[in-house]
mmCIF file of C-alpha atoms in Angstrom:
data_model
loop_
_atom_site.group_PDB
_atom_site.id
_atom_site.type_symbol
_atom_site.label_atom_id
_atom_site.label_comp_id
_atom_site.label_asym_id
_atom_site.label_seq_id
_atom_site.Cartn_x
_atom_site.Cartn_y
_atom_site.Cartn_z
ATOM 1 C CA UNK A 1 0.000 0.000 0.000
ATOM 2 C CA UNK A 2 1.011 3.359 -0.345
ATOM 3 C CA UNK A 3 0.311 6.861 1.010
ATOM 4 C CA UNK A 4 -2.544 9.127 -0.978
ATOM 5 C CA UNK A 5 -4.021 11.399 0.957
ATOM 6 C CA UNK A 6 -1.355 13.053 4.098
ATOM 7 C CA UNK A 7 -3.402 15.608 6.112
ATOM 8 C CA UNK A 8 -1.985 18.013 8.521
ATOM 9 C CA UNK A 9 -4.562 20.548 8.732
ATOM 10 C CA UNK A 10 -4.165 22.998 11.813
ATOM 11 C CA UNK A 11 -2.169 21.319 14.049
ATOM 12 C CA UNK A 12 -0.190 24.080 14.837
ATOM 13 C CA UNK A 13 3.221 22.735 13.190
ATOM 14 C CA UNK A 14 6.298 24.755 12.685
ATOM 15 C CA UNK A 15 9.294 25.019 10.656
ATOM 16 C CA UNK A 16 9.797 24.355 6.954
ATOM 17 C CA UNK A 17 8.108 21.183 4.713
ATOM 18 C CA UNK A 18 10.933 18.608 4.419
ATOM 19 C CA UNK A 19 11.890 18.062 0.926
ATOM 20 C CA UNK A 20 11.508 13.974 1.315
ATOM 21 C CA UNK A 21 7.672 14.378 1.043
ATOM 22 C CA UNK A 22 8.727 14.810 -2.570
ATOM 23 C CA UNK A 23 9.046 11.415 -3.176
ATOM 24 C CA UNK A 24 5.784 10.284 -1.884
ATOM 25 C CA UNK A 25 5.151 9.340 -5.665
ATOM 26 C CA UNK A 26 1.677 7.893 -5.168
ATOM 27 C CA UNK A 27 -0.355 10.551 -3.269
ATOM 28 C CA UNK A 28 -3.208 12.743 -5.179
ATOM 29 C CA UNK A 29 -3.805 15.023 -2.005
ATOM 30 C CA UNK A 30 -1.529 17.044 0.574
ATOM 31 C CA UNK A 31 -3.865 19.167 3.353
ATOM 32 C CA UNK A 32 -0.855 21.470 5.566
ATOM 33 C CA UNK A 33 -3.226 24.223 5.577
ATOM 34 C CA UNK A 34 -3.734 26.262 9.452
ATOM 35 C CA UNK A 35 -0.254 25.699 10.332
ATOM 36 C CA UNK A 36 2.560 27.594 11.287
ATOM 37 C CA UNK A 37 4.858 26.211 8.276
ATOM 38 C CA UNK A 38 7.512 28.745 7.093
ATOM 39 C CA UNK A 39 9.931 29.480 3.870
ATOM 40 C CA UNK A 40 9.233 29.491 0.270
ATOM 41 C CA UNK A 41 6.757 27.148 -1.559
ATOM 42 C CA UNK A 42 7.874 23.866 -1.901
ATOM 43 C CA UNK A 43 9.704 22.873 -4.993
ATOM 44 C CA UNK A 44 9.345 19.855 -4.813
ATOM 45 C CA UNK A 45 5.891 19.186 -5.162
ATOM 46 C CA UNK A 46 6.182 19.697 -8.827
ATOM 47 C CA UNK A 47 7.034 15.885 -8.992
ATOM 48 C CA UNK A 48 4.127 14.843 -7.380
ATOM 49 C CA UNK A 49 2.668 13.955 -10.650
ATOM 50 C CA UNK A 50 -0.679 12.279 -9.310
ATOM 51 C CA UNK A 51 -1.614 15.434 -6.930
ATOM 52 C CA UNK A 52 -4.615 16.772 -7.436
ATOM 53 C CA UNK A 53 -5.406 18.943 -4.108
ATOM 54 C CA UNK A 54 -2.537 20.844 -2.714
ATOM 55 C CA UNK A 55 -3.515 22.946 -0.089
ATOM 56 C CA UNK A 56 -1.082 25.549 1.809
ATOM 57 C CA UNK A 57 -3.435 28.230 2.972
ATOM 58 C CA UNK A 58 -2.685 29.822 6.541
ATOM 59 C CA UNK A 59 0.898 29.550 7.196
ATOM 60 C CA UNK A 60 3.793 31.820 6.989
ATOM 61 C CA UNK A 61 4.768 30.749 3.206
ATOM 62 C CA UNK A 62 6.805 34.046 1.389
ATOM 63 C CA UNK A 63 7.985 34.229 -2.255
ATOM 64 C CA UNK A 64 6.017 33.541 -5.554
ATOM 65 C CA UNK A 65 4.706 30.377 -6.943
ATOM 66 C CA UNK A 66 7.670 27.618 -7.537
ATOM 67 C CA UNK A 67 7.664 26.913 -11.819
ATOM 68 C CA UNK A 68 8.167 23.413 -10.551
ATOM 69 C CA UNK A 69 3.856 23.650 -10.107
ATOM 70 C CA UNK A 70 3.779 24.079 -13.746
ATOM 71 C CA UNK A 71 4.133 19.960 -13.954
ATOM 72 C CA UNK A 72 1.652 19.428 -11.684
ATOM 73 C CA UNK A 73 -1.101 18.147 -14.699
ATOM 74 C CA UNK A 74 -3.005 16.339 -12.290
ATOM 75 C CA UNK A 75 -3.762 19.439 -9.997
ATOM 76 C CA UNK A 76 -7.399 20.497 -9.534
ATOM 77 C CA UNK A 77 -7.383 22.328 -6.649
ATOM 78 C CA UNK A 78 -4.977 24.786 -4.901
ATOM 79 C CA UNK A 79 -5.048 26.735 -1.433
ATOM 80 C CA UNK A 80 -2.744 29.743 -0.795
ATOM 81 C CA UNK A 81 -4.466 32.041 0.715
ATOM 82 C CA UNK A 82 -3.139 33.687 3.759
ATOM 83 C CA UNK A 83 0.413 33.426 3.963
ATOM 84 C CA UNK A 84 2.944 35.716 4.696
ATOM 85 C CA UNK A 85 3.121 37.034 1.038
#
């Protein structure tokens, strides 16, 4: 089996998103909205080919949109709203 949906919605986490949940190949949906999660978008969702909801609304995020999100041509839905920038 392997991981498709990874929620962390508010659960008051800190610090940055490590860069090893880029190679959670199989997984359509990431949920870290309502945390406390700071740095730039991640890069390295752009090789999580089979996402289709990102969402990274309400944390501290700064910076623009990675082009890494450009390969994202399963994405349907994206959250980032509320973050630092």
């Amino acid at each position: 089996a392997s991981l498709e949906f990874f929620n962390l919605f508010n659960n008051g986490l800190t610090g940055t998103l490590p860069r090893s949940l880029g190679q959670l190949s199989e997984v359509t949906a990431m949920v870290f909205g309502k945390n406390k999660f700071v740095g730039t978008l991640p890069t390295w969702a752009g090789n999580l080919t089979k996402l289709g909801l990102l969402d990274l609304s309400y944390n501290e995020f700064t910076g623009g949109i990675p082009t890494s999100f450009s390969r994202l041509q399963s994405l349907r839905h994206i959250s980032l709203q509320h973050n630092a920038d």
